[in-house]
mmCIF file of C-alpha atoms in Angstrom:
data_model
loop_
_atom_site.group_PDB
_atom_site.id
_atom_site.type_symbol
_atom_site.label_atom_id
_atom_site.label_comp_id
_atom_site.label_asym_id
_atom_site.label_seq_id
_atom_site.Cartn_x
_atom_site.Cartn_y
_atom_site.Cartn_z
ATOM 1 C CA MET I 13 112.752 97.649 150.564
ATOM 2 C CA THR I 14 110.074 95.092 149.875
ATOM 3 C CA VAL I 15 106.763 96.461 148.686
ATOM 4 C CA GLN I 16 103.547 94.478 148.432
ATOM 5 C CA GLY I 17 101.541 95.966 145.572
ATOM 6 C CA ALA I 18 97.760 95.992 145.326
ATOM 7 C CA HIS I 19 96.078 97.117 142.113
ATOM 8 C CA ALA I 20 92.450 98.165 141.801
ATOM 9 C CA GLY I 21 90.604 100.381 139.363
ATOM 10 C CA GLY I 22 93.795 101.373 137.584
ATOM 11 C CA LYS I 23 95.352 102.583 140.848
ATOM 12 C CA ALA I 24 98.228 101.088 142.789
ATOM 13 C CA ALA I 25 98.985 100.897 146.490
ATOM 14 C CA GLY I 26 101.879 99.349 148.393
ATOM 15 C CA ARG I 27 103.254 98.898 151.877
ATOM 16 C CA SER I 28 106.660 98.201 153.363
ATOM 17 C CA GLY I 29 108.555 98.359 156.651
ATOM 18 C CA ALA I 30 110.711 101.313 157.744
ATOM 19 C CA LYS I 31 113.025 102.333 160.593
ATOM 20 C CA GLY I 32 112.919 105.153 163.140
ATOM 21 C CA ALA I 33 114.777 108.470 163.373
ATOM 22 C CA ALA I 34 115.657 111.339 165.708
ATOM 23 C CA PRO I 35 112.829 113.714 166.666
ATOM 24 C CA ARG I 36 112.268 116.864 164.594
ATOM 25 C CA PRO I 37 110.406 120.046 165.625
ATOM 26 C CA VAL I 38 106.782 120.456 164.563
ATOM 27 C CA PRO I 39 104.434 123.472 164.555
ATOM 28 C CA GLU I 40 102.413 124.170 167.658
ATOM 29 C CA GLU I 41 98.777 123.058 167.553
ATOM 30 C CA PRO I 42 95.863 124.320 169.669
ATOM 31 C CA ALA I 43 95.334 122.284 172.840
ATOM 32 C CA PHE I 44 92.118 120.452 173.632
ATOM 33 C CA ASP I 45 90.426 120.553 177.030
ATOM 34 C CA GLY I 46 88.671 117.839 178.972
ATOM 35 C CA GLU I 47 88.542 114.189 177.967
ATOM 36 C CA TYR I 48 89.982 114.821 174.493
ATOM 37 C CA LYS I 49 93.212 116.447 175.674
ATOM 38 C CA GLU I 50 95.181 113.248 176.267
ATOM 39 C CA LEU I 51 93.699 111.587 173.185
ATOM 40 C CA HIS I 52 94.817 114.498 171.015
ATOM 41 C CA ALA I 53 98.258 114.544 172.621
ATOM 42 C CA ARG I 54 98.676 110.814 172.012
ATOM 43 C CA TRP I 55 97.532 111.166 168.389
ATOM 44 C CA ARG I 56 99.956 114.056 167.854
ATOM 45 C CA ARG I 57 102.880 112.065 169.295
ATOM 46 C CA GLU I 58 101.981 109.161 167.064
ATOM 47 C CA ARG I 59 101.848 111.356 163.973
ATOM 48 C CA ILE I 60 105.244 112.911 164.813
ATOM 49 C CA ARG I 61 106.684 109.417 165.179
ATOM 50 C CA GLN I 62 105.418 108.441 161.722
ATOM 51 C CA GLU I 63 107.017 111.574 160.253
ATOM 52 C CA GLU I 64 110.309 110.655 161.926
ATOM 53 C CA ILE I 65 110.129 107.231 160.289
ATOM 54 C CA PHE I 66 109.501 108.822 156.892
ATOM 55 C CA GLU I 67 112.378 111.294 157.271
ATOM 56 C CA ALA I 68 114.773 108.537 158.353
ATOM 57 C CA ASN I 69 114.009 106.681 155.123
ATOM 58 C CA ARG I 70 113.093 109.615 152.845
ATOM 59 C CA GLU I 71 115.681 109.040 150.107
ATOM 60 C CA GLU I 72 115.028 105.303 149.913
ATOM 61 C CA ILE I 73 111.238 105.688 149.928
ATOM 62 C CA LEU I 74 111.119 108.464 147.326
ATOM 63 C CA ALA I 75 113.602 106.684 145.076
ATOM 64 C CA ALA I 76 111.491 103.527 145.203
ATOM 65 C CA HIS I 77 108.214 105.364 144.547
ATOM 66 C CA PRO I 78 108.845 108.435 142.340
ATOM 67 C CA GLY I 79 105.814 110.631 141.803
ATOM 68 C CA LYS I 80 103.642 108.648 144.215
ATOM 69 C CA HIS I 81 101.586 109.751 147.204
ATOM 70 C CA ILE I 82 102.840 108.191 150.420
ATOM 71 C CA ALA I 83 101.465 107.533 153.900
ATOM 72 C CA VAL I 84 103.377 106.203 156.898
ATOM 73 C CA CYS I 85 101.268 104.600 159.615
ATOM 74 C CA GLU I 86 102.309 102.219 162.400
ATOM 75 C CA GLY I 87 105.795 102.073 160.852
ATOM 76 C CA GLU I 88 104.518 100.923 157.463
ATOM 77 C CA VAL I 89 104.796 102.778 154.177
ATOM 78 C CA PHE I 90 101.730 102.913 151.934
ATOM 79 C CA VAL I 91 101.953 104.088 148.335
ATOM 80 C CA ALA I 92 99.249 105.082 145.850
ATOM 81 C CA ASP I 93 98.626 107.201 142.770
ATOM 82 C CA THR I 94 96.523 109.688 144.764
ATOM 83 C CA ALA I 95 96.600 111.169 148.257
ATOM 84 C CA LEU I 96 93.187 109.653 148.936
ATOM 85 C CA GLY I 97 94.415 106.234 147.839
ATOM 86 C CA ALA I 98 97.379 106.387 150.226
ATOM 87 C CA ALA I 99 95.124 107.543 153.067
ATOM 88 C CA GLN I 100 92.633 104.765 152.344
ATOM 89 C CA ALA I 101 95.337 102.106 152.329
ATOM 90 C CA ALA I 102 96.766 103.323 155.653
ATOM 91 C CA ALA I 103 93.343 103.616 157.284
ATOM 92 C CA PHE I 104 92.292 100.193 156.023
ATOM 93 C CA ALA I 105 95.376 98.576 157.571
ATOM 94 C CA HIS I 106 95.586 100.665 160.747
ATOM 95 C CA GLY I 107 92.226 102.312 161.400
ATOM 96 C CA GLY I 108 92.278 104.730 164.324
ATOM 97 C CA HIS I 109 96.029 105.387 164.160
ATOM 98 C CA ALA I 110 97.664 108.652 163.156
ATOM 99 C CA ALA I 111 99.593 108.787 159.894
ATOM 100 C CA PHE I 112 102.078 111.057 158.148
ATOM 101 C CA TYR I 113 101.337 111.951 154.522
ATOM 102 C CA TYR I 114 103.659 112.990 151.717
ATOM 103 C CA SER I 115 102.532 114.317 148.345
ATOM 104 C CA PRO I 116 104.934 114.429 145.375
ATOM 105 C CA VAL I 117 106.309 117.744 144.164
ATOM 106 C CA PRO I 118 104.832 118.727 140.772
ATOM 107 C CA GLU I 119 107.123 118.639 137.740
ATOM 108 C CA GLY I 120 109.056 121.872 137.315
ATOM 109 C CA TRP I 121 109.128 122.610 141.036
ATOM 110 C CA ARG I 122 111.668 120.011 142.143
ATOM 111 C CA ALA I 123 114.802 121.534 143.656
ATOM 112 C CA PRO I 124 118.159 119.919 142.765
ATOM 113 C CA ALA I 125 119.569 117.491 145.318
ATOM 114 C CA GLY I 126 121.190 119.291 148.239
ATOM 115 C CA VAL I 127 119.392 122.578 147.616
ATOM 116 C CA LYS I 128 117.801 124.095 150.727
ATOM 117 C CA GLY I 129 116.440 127.465 151.833
ATOM 118 C CA ASP I 130 113.912 129.389 149.748
ATOM 119 C CA ARG I 131 114.035 126.962 146.812
ATOM 120 C CA ARG I 132 113.184 124.070 149.086
ATOM 121 C CA LYS I 133 110.353 126.091 150.641
ATOM 122 C CA GLU I 134 108.977 126.773 147.155
ATOM 123 C CA GLU I 135 109.087 123.039 146.452
ATOM 124 C CA GLU I 136 107.175 122.237 149.634
ATOM 125 C CA ALA I 137 104.621 124.964 148.906
ATOM 126 C CA ALA I 138 104.048 123.526 145.420
ATOM 127 C CA ALA I 139 103.487 120.062 146.893
ATOM 128 C CA ASP I 140 101.010 121.493 149.407
ATOM 129 C CA ALA I 141 99.152 123.343 146.638
ATOM 130 C CA ALA I 142 98.941 120.168 144.554
ATOM 131 C CA TYR I 143 97.568 118.263 147.557
ATOM 132 C CA MET I 144 94.916 120.912 148.232
ATOM 133 C CA ALA I 145 93.887 120.857 144.565
ATOM 134 C CA GLU I 146 93.461 117.089 144.729
ATOM 135 C CA LEU I 147 91.491 117.400 147.965
ATOM 136 C CA ALA I 148 89.136 119.865 146.282
ATOM 137 C CA ARG I 149 88.641 117.446 143.389
ATOM 138 C CA SER I 150 87.910 114.637 145.851
ATOM 139 C CA GLN I 151 85.288 116.734 147.626
ATOM 140 C CA LYS I 152 83.584 117.517 144.321
ATOM 141 C CA GLU I 153 83.626 113.844 143.365
ATOM 142 C CA THR I 154 82.170 112.834 146.740
ATOM 143 C CA ALA I 155 79.375 115.354 146.223
ATOM 144 C CA ARG I 156 78.762 113.881 142.774
ATOM 145 C CA GLN I 157 78.450 110.359 144.209
ATOM 146 C CA ARG I 158 75.949 111.666 146.764
ATOM 147 C CA GLU I 159 73.903 113.257 143.971
ATOM 148 C CA ILE I 160 73.782 109.900 142.205
ATOM 149 C CA PHE I 161 72.617 108.216 145.417
ATOM 150 C CA GLU I 162 69.970 110.838 146.170
ATOM 151 C CA ALA I 163 68.614 110.667 142.616
ATOM 152 C CA ASN I 164 68.076 106.930 143.076
ATOM 153 C CA ARG I 165 67.598 106.744 146.862
ATOM 154 C CA GLU I 166 64.186 105.056 146.987
ATOM 155 C CA GLU I 167 65.087 102.468 144.369
ATOM 156 C CA ILE I 168 68.461 101.659 145.966
ATOM 157 C CA LEU I 169 67.123 101.363 149.528
ATOM 158 C CA ALA I 170 64.146 99.289 148.389
ATOM 159 C CA ALA I 171 66.455 96.895 146.559
ATOM 160 C CA HIS I 172 68.875 96.548 149.498
ATOM 161 C CA PRO I 173 66.945 96.861 152.806
ATOM 162 C CA GLY I 174 69.150 96.873 155.899
ATOM 163 C CA LYS I 175 72.350 96.801 153.860
ATOM 164 C CA HIS I 176 75.404 99.042 153.983
ATOM 165 C CA ILE I 177 75.630 100.945 150.711
ATOM 166 C CA ALA I 178 78.246 103.014 148.907
ATOM 167 C CA VAL I 179 78.227 104.841 145.595
ATOM 168 C CA CYS I 180 81.645 105.127 143.970
ATOM 169 C CA GLU I 181 82.480 105.957 140.344
ATOM 170 C CA GLY I 182 78.737 105.930 139.693
ATOM 171 C CA LYS I 183 78.372 102.326 140.838
ATOM 172 C CA VAL I 184 76.331 101.069 143.786
ATOM 173 C CA VAL I 185 78.269 98.788 146.140
ATOM 174 C CA VAL I 186 76.387 96.764 148.780
ATOM 175 C CA ALA I 187 77.596 94.725 151.763
ATOM 176 C CA ASP I 188 76.342 93.295 155.048
ATOM 177 C CA THR I 189 78.810 95.279 157.199
ATOM 178 C CA VAL I 190 80.820 98.500 157.035
ATOM 179 C CA ALA I 191 84.053 96.489 157.103
ATOM 180 C CA LYS I 192 83.020 94.413 154.082
ATOM 181 C CA LEU I 193 81.868 97.542 152.278
ATOM 182 C CA ASP I 194 85.228 99.211 152.899
ATOM 183 C CA GLN I 195 87.008 96.099 151.630
ATOM 184 C CA GLU I 196 84.972 96.146 148.437
ATOM 185 C CA ILE I 197 85.793 99.810 147.817
ATOM 186 C CA MET I 198 89.443 99.090 148.591
ATOM 187 C CA ARG I 199 89.589 96.257 146.068
ATOM 188 C CA ASN I 200 87.744 97.856 143.187
ATOM 189 C CA HIS I 201 87.776 101.628 143.669
ATOM 190 C CA LEU I 202 91.016 102.500 145.462
ATOM 191 C CA GLY I 203 91.762 106.204 145.294
ATOM 192 C CA HIS I 204 88.219 107.208 144.342
ATOM 193 C CA PRO I 205 85.904 109.143 146.705
ATOM 194 C CA ALA I 206 82.644 107.468 147.689
ATOM 195 C CA PHE I 207 79.363 108.388 149.354
ATOM 196 C CA PHE I 208 78.205 105.986 152.061
ATOM 197 C CA CYS I 209 74.778 105.176 153.455
ATOM 198 C CA THR I 210 74.487 102.727 156.336
ATOM 199 C CA PRO I 211 71.550 101.516 158.459
ATOM 200 C CA VAL I 212 73.231 103.215 161.443
ATOM 201 C CA SER I 213 75.796 106.008 161.669
ATOM 202 C CA ILE I 214 79.028 104.016 161.820
ATOM 203 C CA PRO I 215 82.175 105.857 160.672
ATOM 204 C CA SER I 216 83.747 104.511 157.496
ATOM 205 C CA ILE I 217 87.400 104.988 156.623
ATOM 206 C CA PHE I 218 86.647 105.927 153.029
ATOM 207 C CA GLY I 219 84.063 108.678 153.052
ATOM 208 C CA ARG I 220 80.885 110.164 154.388
ATOM 209 C CA VAL I 221 78.348 108.009 156.166
ATOM 210 C CA SER I 222 74.647 108.808 156.143
ATOM 211 C CA ASP I 223 71.650 107.334 157.910
#
C-alpha cells in the first residue's frame, strides 16, 4: 500500500487506495422526514460503503499504521496522530462525503489475534472511550481558541477587515477565503482544533464558524 505522508505541526497524515468488501450489518438509525430523508439515506449508504472498504483491508491498513487514527472516505485511507487530524484530512480531500473512522485500541486492551466475543467487545469499548476522551479534549481546546479570539476581537478584526480568520494553537491565521484558511490550518496545524470567524457564515471543515 502506497501512502502519501503530509507532516504539519508535529502531526502526520497519509492517504492511500483500498478495495471493496461484502456488506456488513449496521445499527438502525432514526429516519428523517421531508427533504432530508433521501439525503440522510444516501449519506448512510456512503458511510457503510466506506466501512466495508476498511474491513476488507483491515489487517493491511492496521499493520501499516499501528496506533494511528484512520478515516476512509471516497475509497481513500487517511491516517493521522489524532482522530481530529484524520477527520480533517478526509474532509479536506472529500468535503461533503461520508467517512468511516477508526480509533486505535489503547495499550493493554488489545485482544490477541483471532480472539472474538467478550474480549473483542471490551477492546472496541476501550477504543470508543479513548475516542470520546479525545473529542472532549478537542472541545475544550476549541473553547480555549475562542476565548483567545474574544479577548482580542476588536484588535484582530480591525487589523484584518473583511478577512477570514482562525485562531489555532493561540495563533491568528488570516486568509481571503474559507478554502485558503482551511488549507493554512491543514498545512501548519493539522490535528489541532481551531475557532473560526468569517465575514459570512460559511461552514468550514475544521471547526466552528462565527459571524
